[in-house]
PDB file of C-alpha atoms in Angstrom:
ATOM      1  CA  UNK A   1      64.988 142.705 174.187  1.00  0.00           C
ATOM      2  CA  UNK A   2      67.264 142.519 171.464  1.00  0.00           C
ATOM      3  CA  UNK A   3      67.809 139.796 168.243  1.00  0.00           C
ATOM      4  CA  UNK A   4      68.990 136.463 169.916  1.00  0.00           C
ATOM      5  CA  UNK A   5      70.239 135.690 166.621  1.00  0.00           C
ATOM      6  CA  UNK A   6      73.229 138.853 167.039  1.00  0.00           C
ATOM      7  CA  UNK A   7      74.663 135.874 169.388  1.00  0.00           C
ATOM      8  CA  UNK A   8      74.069 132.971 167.463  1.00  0.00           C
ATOM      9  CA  UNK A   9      71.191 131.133 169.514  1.00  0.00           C
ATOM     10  CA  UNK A  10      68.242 129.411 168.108  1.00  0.00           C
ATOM     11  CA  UNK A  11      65.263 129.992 170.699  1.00  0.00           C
ATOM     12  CA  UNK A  12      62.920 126.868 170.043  1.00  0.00           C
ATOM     13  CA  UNK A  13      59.358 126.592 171.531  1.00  0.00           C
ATOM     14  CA  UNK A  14      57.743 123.320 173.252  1.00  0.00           C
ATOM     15  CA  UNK A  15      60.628 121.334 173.549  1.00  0.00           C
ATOM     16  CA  UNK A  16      62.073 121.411 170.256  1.00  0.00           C
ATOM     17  CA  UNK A  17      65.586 122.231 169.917  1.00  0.00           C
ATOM     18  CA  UNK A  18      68.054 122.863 167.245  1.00  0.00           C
ATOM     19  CA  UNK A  19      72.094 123.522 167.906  1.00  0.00           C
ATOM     20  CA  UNK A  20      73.751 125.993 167.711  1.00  0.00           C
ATOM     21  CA  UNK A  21      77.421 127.425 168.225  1.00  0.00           C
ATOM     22  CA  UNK A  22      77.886 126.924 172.231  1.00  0.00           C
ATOM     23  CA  UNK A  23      74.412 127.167 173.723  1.00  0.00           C
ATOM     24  CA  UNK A  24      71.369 125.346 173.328  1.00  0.00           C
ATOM     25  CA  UNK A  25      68.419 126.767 174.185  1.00  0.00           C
ATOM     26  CA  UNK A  26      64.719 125.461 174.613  1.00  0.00           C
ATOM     27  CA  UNK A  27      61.244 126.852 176.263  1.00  0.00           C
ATOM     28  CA  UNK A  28      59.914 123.616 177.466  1.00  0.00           C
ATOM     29  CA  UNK A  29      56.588 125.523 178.967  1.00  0.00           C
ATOM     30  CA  UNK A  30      55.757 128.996 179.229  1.00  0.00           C
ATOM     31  CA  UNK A  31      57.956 130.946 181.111  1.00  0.00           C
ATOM     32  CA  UNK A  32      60.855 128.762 181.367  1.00  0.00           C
ATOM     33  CA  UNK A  33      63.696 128.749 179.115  1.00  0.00           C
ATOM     34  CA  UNK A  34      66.853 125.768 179.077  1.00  0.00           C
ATOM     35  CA  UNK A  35      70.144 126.945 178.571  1.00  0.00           C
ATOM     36  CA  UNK A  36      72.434 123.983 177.980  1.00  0.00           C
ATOM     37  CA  UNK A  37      76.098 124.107 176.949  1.00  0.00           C
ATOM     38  CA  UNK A  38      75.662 120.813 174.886  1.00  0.00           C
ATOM     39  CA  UNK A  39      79.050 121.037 173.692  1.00  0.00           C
ATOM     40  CA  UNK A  40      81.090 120.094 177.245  1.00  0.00           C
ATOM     41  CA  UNK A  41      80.456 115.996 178.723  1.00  0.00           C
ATOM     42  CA  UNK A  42      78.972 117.912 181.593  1.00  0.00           C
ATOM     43  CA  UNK A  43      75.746 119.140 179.358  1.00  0.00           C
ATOM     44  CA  UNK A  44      75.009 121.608 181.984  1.00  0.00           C
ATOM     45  CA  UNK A  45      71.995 123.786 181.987  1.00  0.00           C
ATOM     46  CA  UNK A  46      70.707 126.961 183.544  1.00  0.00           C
ATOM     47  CA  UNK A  47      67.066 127.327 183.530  1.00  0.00           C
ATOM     48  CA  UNK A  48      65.619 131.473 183.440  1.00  0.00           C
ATOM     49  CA  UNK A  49      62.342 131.478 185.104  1.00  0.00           C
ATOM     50  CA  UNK A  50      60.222 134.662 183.849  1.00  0.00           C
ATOM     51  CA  UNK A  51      57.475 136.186 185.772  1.00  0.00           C
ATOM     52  CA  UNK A  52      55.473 139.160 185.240  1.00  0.00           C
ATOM     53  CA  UNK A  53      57.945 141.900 186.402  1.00  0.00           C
ATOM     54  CA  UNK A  54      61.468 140.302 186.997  1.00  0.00           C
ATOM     55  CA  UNK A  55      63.270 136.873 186.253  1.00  0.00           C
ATOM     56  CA  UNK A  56      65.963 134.555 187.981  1.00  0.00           C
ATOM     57  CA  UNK A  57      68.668 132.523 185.898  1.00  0.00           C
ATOM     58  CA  UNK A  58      68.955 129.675 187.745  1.00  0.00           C
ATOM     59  CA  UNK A  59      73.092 128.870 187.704  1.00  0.00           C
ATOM     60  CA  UNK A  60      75.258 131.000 185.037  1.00  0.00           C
ATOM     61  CA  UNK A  61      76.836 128.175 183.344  1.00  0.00           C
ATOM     62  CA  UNK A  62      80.955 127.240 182.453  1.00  0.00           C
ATOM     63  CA  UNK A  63      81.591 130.386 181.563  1.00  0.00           C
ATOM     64  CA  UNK A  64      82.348 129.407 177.822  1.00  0.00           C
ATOM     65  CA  UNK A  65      79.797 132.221 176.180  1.00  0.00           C
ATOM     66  CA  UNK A  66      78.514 135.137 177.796  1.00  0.00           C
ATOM     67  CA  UNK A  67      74.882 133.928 178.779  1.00  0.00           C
ATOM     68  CA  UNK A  68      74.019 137.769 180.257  1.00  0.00           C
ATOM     69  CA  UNK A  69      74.112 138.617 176.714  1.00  0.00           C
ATOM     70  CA  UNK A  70      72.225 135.296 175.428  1.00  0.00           C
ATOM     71  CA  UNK A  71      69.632 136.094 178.230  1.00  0.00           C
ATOM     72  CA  UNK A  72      68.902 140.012 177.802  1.00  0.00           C
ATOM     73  CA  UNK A  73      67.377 138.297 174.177  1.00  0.00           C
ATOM     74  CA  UNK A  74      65.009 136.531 175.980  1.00  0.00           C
ATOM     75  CA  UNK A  75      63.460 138.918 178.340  1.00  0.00           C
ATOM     76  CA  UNK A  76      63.139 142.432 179.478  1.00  0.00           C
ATOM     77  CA  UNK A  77      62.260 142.083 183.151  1.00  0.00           C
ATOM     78  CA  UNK A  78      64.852 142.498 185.595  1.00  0.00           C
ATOM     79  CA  UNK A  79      67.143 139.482 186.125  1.00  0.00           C
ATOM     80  CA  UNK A  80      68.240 138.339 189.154  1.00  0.00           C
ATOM     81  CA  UNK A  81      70.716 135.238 189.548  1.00  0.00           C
ATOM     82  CA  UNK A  82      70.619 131.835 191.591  1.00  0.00           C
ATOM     83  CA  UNK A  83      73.810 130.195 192.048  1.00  0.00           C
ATOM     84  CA  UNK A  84      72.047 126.154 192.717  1.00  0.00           C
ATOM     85  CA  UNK A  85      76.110 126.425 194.207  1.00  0.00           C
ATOM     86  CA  UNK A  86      79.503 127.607 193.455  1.00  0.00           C
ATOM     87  CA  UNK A  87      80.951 124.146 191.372  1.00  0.00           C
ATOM     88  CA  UNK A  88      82.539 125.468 188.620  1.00  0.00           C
ATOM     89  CA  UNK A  89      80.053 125.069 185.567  1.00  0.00           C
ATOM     90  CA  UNK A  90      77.520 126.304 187.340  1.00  0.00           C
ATOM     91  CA  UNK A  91      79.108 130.432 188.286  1.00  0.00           C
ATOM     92  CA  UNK A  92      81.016 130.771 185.098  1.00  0.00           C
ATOM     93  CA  UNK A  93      78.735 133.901 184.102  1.00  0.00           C
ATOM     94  CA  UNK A  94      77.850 135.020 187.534  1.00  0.00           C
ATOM     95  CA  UNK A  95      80.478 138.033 187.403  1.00  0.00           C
ATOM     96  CA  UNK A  96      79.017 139.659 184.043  1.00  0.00           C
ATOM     97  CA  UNK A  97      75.757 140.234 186.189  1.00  0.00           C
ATOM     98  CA  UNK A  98      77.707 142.255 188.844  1.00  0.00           C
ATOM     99  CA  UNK A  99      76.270 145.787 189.791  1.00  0.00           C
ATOM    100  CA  UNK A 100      72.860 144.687 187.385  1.00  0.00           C
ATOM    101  CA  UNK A 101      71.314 141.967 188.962  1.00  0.00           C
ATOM    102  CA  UNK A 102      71.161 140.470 192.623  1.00  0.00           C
ATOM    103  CA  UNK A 103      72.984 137.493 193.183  1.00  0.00           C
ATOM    104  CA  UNK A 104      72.157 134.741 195.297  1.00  0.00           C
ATOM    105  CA  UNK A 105      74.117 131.736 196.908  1.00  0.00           C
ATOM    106  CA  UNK A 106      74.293 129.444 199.729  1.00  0.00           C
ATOM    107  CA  UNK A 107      76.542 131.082 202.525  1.00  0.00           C
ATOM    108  CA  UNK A 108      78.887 127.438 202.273  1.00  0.00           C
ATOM    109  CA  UNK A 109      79.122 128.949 198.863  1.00  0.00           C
ATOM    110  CA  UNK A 110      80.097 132.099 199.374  1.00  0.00           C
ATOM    111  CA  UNK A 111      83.520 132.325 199.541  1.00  0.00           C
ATOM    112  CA  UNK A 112      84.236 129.757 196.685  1.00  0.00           C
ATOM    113  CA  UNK A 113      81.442 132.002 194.548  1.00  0.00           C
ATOM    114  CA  UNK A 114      83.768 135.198 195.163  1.00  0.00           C
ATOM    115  CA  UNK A 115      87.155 133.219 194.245  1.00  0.00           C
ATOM    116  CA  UNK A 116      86.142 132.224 190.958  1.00  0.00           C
ATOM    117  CA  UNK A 117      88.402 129.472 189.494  1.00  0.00           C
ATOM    118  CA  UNK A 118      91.964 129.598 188.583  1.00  0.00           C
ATOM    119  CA  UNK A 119      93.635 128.987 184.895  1.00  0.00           C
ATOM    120  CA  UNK A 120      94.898 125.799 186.198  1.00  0.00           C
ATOM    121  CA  UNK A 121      91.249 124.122 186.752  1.00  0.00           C
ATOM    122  CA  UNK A 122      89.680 125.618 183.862  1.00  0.00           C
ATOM    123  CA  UNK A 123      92.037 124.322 181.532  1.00  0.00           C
ATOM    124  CA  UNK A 124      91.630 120.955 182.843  1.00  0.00           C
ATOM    125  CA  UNK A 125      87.978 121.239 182.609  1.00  0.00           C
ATOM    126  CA  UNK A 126      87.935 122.692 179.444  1.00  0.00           C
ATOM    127  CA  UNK A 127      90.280 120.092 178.007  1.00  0.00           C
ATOM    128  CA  UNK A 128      89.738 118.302 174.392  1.00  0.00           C
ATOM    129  CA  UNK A 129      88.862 114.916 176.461  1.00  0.00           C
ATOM    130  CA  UNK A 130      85.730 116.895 178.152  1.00  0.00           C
ATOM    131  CA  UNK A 131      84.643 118.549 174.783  1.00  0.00           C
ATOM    132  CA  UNK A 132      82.200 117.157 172.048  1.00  0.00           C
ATOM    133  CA  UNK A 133      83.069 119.247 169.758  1.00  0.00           C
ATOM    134  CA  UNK A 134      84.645 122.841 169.400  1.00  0.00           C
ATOM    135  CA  UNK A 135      85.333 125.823 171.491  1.00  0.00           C
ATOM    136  CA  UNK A 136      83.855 128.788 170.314  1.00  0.00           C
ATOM    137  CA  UNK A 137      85.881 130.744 167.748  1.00  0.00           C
ATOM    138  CA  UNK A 138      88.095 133.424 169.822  1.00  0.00           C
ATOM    139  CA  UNK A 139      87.874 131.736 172.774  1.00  0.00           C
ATOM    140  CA  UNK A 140      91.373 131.844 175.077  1.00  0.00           C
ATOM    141  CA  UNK A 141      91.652 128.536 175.759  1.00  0.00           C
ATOM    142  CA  UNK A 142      95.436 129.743 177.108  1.00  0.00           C
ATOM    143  CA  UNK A 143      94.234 132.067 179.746  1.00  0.00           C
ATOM    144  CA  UNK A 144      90.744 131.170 180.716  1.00  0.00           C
ATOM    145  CA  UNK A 145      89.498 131.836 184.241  1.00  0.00           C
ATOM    146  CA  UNK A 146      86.460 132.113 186.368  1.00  0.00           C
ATOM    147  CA  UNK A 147      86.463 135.491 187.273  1.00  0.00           C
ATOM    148  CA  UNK A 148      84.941 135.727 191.132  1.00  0.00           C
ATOM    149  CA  UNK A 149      81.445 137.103 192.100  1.00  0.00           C
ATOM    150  CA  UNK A 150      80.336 139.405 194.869  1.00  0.00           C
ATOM    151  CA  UNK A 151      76.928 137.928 195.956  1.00  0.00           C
ATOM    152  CA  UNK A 152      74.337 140.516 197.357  1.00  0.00           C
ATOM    153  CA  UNK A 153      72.243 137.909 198.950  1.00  0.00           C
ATOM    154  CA  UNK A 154      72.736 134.809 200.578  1.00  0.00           C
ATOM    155  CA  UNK A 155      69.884 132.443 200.824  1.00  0.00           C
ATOM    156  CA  UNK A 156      69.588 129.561 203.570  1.00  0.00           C
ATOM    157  CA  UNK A 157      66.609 127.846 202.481  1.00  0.00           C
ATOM    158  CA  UNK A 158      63.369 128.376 203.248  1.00  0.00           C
ATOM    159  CA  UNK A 159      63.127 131.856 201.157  1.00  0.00           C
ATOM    160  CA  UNK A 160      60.407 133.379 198.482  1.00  0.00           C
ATOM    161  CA  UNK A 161      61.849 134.770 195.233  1.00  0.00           C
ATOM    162  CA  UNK A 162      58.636 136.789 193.794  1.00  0.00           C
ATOM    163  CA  UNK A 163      58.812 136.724 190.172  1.00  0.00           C
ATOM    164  CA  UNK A 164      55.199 138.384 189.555  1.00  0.00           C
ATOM    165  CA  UNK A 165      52.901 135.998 188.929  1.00  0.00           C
ATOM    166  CA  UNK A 166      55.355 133.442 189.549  1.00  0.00           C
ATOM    167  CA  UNK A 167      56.725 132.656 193.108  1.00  0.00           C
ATOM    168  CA  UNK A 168      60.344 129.958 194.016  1.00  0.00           C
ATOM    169  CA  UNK A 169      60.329 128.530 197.186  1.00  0.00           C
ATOM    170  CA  UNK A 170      64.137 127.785 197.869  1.00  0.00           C
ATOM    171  CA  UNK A 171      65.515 124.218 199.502  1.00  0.00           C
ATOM    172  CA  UNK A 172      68.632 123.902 200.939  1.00  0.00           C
ATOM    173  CA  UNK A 173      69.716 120.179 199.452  1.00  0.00           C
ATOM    174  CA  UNK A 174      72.995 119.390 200.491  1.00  0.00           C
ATOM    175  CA  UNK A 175      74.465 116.318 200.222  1.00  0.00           C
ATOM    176  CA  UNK A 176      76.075 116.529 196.357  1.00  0.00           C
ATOM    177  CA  UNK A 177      77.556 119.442 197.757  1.00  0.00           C
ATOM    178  CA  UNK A 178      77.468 121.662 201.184  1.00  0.00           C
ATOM    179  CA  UNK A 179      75.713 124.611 199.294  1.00  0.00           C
ATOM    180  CA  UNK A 180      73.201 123.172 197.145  1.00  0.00           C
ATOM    181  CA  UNK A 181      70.308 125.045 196.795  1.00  0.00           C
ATOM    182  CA  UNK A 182      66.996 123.604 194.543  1.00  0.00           C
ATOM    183  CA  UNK A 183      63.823 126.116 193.949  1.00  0.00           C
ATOM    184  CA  UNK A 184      60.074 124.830 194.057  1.00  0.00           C
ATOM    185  CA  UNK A 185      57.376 126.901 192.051  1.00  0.00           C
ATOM    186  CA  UNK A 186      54.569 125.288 194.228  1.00  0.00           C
ATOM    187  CA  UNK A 187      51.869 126.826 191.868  1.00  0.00           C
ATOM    188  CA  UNK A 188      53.256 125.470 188.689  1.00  0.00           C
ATOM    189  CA  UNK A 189      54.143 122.083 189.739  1.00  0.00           C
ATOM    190  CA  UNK A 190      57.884 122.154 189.088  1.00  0.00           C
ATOM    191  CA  UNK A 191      60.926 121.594 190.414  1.00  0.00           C
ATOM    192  CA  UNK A 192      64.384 122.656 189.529  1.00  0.00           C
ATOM    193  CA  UNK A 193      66.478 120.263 190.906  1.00  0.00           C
ATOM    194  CA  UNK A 194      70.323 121.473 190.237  1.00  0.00           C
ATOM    195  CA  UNK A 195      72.030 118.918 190.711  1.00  0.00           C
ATOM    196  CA  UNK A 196      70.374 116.845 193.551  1.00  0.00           C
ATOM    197  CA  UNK A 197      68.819 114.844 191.405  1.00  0.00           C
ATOM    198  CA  UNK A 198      68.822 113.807 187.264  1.00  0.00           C
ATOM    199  CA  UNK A 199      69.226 111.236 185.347  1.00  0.00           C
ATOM    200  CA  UNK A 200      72.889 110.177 185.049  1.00  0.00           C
ATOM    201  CA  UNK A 201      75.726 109.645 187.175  1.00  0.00           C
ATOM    202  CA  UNK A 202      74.887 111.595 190.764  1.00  0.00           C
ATOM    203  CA  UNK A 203      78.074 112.586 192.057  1.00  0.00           C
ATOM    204  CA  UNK A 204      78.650 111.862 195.721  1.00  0.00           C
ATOM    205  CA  UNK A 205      82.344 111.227 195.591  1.00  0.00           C
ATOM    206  CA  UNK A 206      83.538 114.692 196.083  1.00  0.00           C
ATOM    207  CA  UNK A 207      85.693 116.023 198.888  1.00  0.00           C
ATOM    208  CA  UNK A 208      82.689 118.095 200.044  1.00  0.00           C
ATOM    209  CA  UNK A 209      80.263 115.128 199.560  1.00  0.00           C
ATOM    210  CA  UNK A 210      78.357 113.851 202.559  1.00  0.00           C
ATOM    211  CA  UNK A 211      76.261 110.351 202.105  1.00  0.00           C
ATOM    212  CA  UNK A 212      73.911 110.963 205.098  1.00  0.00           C
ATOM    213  CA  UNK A 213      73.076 114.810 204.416  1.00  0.00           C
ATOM    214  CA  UNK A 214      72.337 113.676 200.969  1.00  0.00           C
ATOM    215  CA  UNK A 215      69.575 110.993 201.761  1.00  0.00           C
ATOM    216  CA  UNK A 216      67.870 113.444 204.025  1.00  0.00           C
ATOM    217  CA  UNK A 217      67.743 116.156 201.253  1.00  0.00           C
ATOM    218  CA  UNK A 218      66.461 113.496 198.653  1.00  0.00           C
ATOM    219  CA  UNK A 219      63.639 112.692 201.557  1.00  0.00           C
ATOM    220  CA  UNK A 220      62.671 116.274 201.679  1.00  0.00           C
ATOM    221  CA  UNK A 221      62.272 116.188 198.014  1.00  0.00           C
ATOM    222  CA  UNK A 222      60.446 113.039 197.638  1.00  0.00           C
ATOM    223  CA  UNK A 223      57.607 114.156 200.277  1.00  0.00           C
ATOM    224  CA  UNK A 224      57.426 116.659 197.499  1.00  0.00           C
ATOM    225  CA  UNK A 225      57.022 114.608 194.575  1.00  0.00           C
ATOM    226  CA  UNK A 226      52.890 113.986 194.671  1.00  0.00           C
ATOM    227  CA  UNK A 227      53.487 118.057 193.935  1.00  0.00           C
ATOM    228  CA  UNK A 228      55.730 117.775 191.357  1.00  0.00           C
ATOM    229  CA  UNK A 229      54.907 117.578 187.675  1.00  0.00           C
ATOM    230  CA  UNK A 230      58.024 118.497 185.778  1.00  0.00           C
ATOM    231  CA  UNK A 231      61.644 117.604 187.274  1.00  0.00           C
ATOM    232  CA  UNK A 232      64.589 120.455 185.627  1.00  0.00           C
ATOM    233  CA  UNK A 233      67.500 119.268 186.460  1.00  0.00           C
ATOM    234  CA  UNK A 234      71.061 120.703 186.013  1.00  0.00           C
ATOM    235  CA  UNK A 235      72.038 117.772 183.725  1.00  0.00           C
ATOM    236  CA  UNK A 236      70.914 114.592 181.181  1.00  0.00           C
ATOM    237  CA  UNK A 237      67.753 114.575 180.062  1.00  0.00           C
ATOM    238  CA  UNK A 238      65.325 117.569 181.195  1.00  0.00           C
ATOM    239  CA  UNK A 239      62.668 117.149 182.092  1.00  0.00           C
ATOM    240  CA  UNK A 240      62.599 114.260 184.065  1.00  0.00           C
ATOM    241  CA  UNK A 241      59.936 112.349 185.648  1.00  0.00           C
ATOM    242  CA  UNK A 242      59.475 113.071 189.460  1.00  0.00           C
ATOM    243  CA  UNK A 243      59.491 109.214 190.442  1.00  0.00           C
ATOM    244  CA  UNK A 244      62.588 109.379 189.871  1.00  0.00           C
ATOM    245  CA  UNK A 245      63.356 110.972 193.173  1.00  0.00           C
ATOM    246  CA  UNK A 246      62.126 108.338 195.358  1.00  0.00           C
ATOM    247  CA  UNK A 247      64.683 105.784 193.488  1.00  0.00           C
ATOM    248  CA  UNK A 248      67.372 107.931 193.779  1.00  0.00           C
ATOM    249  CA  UNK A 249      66.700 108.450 197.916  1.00  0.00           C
ATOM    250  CA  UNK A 250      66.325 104.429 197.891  1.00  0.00           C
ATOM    251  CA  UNK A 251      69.974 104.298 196.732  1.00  0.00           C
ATOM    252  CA  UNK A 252      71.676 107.109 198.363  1.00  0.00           C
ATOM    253  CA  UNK A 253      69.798 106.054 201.870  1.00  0.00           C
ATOM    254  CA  UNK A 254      71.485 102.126 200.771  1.00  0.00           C
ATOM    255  CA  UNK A 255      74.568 103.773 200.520  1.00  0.00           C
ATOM    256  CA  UNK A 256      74.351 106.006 203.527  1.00  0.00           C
ATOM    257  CA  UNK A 257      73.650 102.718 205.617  1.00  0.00           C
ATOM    258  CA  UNK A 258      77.093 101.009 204.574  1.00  0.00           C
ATOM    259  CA  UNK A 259      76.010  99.240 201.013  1.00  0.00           C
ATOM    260  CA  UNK A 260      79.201  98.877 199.359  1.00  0.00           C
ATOM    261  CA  UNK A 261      79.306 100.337 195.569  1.00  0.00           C
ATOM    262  CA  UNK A 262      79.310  97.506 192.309  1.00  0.00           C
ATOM    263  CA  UNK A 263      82.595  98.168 191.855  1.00  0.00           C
ATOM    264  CA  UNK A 264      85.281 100.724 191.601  1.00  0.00           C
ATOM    265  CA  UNK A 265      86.869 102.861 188.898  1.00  0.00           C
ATOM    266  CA  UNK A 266      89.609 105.845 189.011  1.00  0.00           C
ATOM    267  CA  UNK A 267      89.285 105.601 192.553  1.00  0.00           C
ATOM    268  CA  UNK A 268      85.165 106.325 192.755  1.00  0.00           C
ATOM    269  CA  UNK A 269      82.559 103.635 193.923  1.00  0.00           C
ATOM    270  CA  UNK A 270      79.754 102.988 191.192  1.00  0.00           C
ATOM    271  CA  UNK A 271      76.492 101.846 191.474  1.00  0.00           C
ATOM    272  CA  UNK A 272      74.500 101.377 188.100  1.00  0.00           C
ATOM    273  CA  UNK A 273      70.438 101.783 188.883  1.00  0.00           C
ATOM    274  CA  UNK A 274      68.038 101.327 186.053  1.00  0.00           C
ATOM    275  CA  UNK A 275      68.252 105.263 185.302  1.00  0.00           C
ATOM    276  CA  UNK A 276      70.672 106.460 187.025  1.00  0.00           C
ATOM    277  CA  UNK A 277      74.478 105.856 189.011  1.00  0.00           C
ATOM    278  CA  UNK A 278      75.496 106.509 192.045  1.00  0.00           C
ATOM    279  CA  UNK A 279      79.476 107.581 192.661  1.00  0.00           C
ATOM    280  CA  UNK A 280      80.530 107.531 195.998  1.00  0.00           C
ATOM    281  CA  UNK A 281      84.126 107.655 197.414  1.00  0.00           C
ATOM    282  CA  UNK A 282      86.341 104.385 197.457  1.00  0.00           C
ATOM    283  CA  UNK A 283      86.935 104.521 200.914  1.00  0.00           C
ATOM    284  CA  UNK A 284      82.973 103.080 201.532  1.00  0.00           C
ATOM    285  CA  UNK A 285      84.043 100.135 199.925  1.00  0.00           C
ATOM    286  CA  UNK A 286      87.429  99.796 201.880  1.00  0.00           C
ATOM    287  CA  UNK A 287      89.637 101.517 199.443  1.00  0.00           C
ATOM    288  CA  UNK A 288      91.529 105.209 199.681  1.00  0.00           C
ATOM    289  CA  UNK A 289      90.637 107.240 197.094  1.00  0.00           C
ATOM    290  CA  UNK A 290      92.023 110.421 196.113  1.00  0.00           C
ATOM    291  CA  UNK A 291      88.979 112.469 194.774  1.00  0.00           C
TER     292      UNK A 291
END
């Protein structure tokens, strides 16, 4: 394990965290270390999950800074790689773990996974209006891409990933998305929840959305929550408290039934909840949209 500080990260203990140039990086608990890219509106995080003889990264990030690097700091077990699915900032790093590491996606993900992402959509995702501040010094803002990743296993729910020590029990979730995977450490109490549930605006509006699949997955996850005593989620605040969950299936299941969104803006539906929204496309609420 080499000097984290050769890439510029702080590593902070207990849920202290301090900034640094692109990633962020916390241990919350033993064995579990936050990655977040604090720096992009999306605040995504990948979580690595250490066990005794090997490790999974949970998601690889936007692809900004090389997180293989940032994560052969923090351990020296084997790492394997989860893609929760193939959205964008969440496989930006996946290629720079080809031929080292299995990798791991829903097969609705596969294909998307092993495109990558053009110059086109990176740039727009990576434009000045998504930033909070800068992009890392050398970075080629001009000819960014995703470059695609070859998975070597594809997971349908349902599976074991062994850590040592340490076991995931993977949940196919769709609904945000048709490949979204979660993973349950049973023994530990925790749940990392990608992005089928946090606190902040769940997205539901996009082409591969489906209202109905996503109540049922938020149902499987709330028979979970008596289970559950840390929520990670794949963005906002992390950790988040499992109760949460059961809210969330409340408005998704509203929605699912016909409940027309608050109102509408840039051609999404929005429902405001106490801790979270809800975007859903226009068309529930009798408008076309174009998301």
């Amino acid at each position: 394990m080499s000097d984290s500080r050769e890439y510029g990260v702080c590593i902070v203990s207990h849920s202290r965290q301090r900034r640094q140039d692109w990633f962020s990086v916390a241990s919350p608990e033993p064995g579990i270390y936050t990655i977040e890219e604090p720096l992009h509106v999306e605040s995504v995080k990948s979580y690595l999950v250490v066990g005794s003889e090997r490790a999974v990264l949970i998601d690889t990030g936007m692809g900004v800074a090389d997180i293989r690097a940032l994560v052969e700091t923090l351990t020296d077990v084997p790492v394997m790689v989860l893609n929760s699915h193939s959205h964008w900032d969440h496989i930006g790093g996946s290629h720079a773990f080809a031929g080292a590491s299995e990798i791991m996606v829903h097969p609705a993900g596969e294909a998307a996974l092993r495109r990558g992402v053009d110059n086109i959509a990176m740039r727009a995702h990576l434009a000045a209006d998504q930033l909070l501040g800068s992009l890392p010094d050398g970075f080629d803002y001009e000819s960014v891409t995703i470059p695609g990743a070859n998975p070597t296993r594809l997971l349908n729910g349902g599976e074991i990933i062994d850590l040592g020590g340490r076991q995931l029990e993977i949940l196919h979730t769709p609904g945000h998305c048709a490949d979204l995977l979660v993973a349950f450490d049973r023994a530990n109490n925790v749940l990392f929840s990608t992005d089928a549930a946090y606190a902040g605006a769940l997205y539901a509006q996009l082409a591969g959305s489906d209202l109905d699949a996503y109540a049922e997955s938020l149902q499987q996850l709330s028979a979970l929550v008596p289970a559950i005593r840390a929520v990670y989620p794949s963005h906002g605040p992390s950790p988040i408290e499992p109760a949460l969950i059961p809210r969330m299936q409340d408005a998704v299941t509203a929605a699912a039934a016909g409940k027309p969104p608050d109102r509408i803006a840039g051609g999404v539906g929005i429902t405001d909840y106490e801790d979270f929204s809800l975007l859903v496309k226009a068309e529930l609420a009798g408008e076309s949209s174009e998301c």
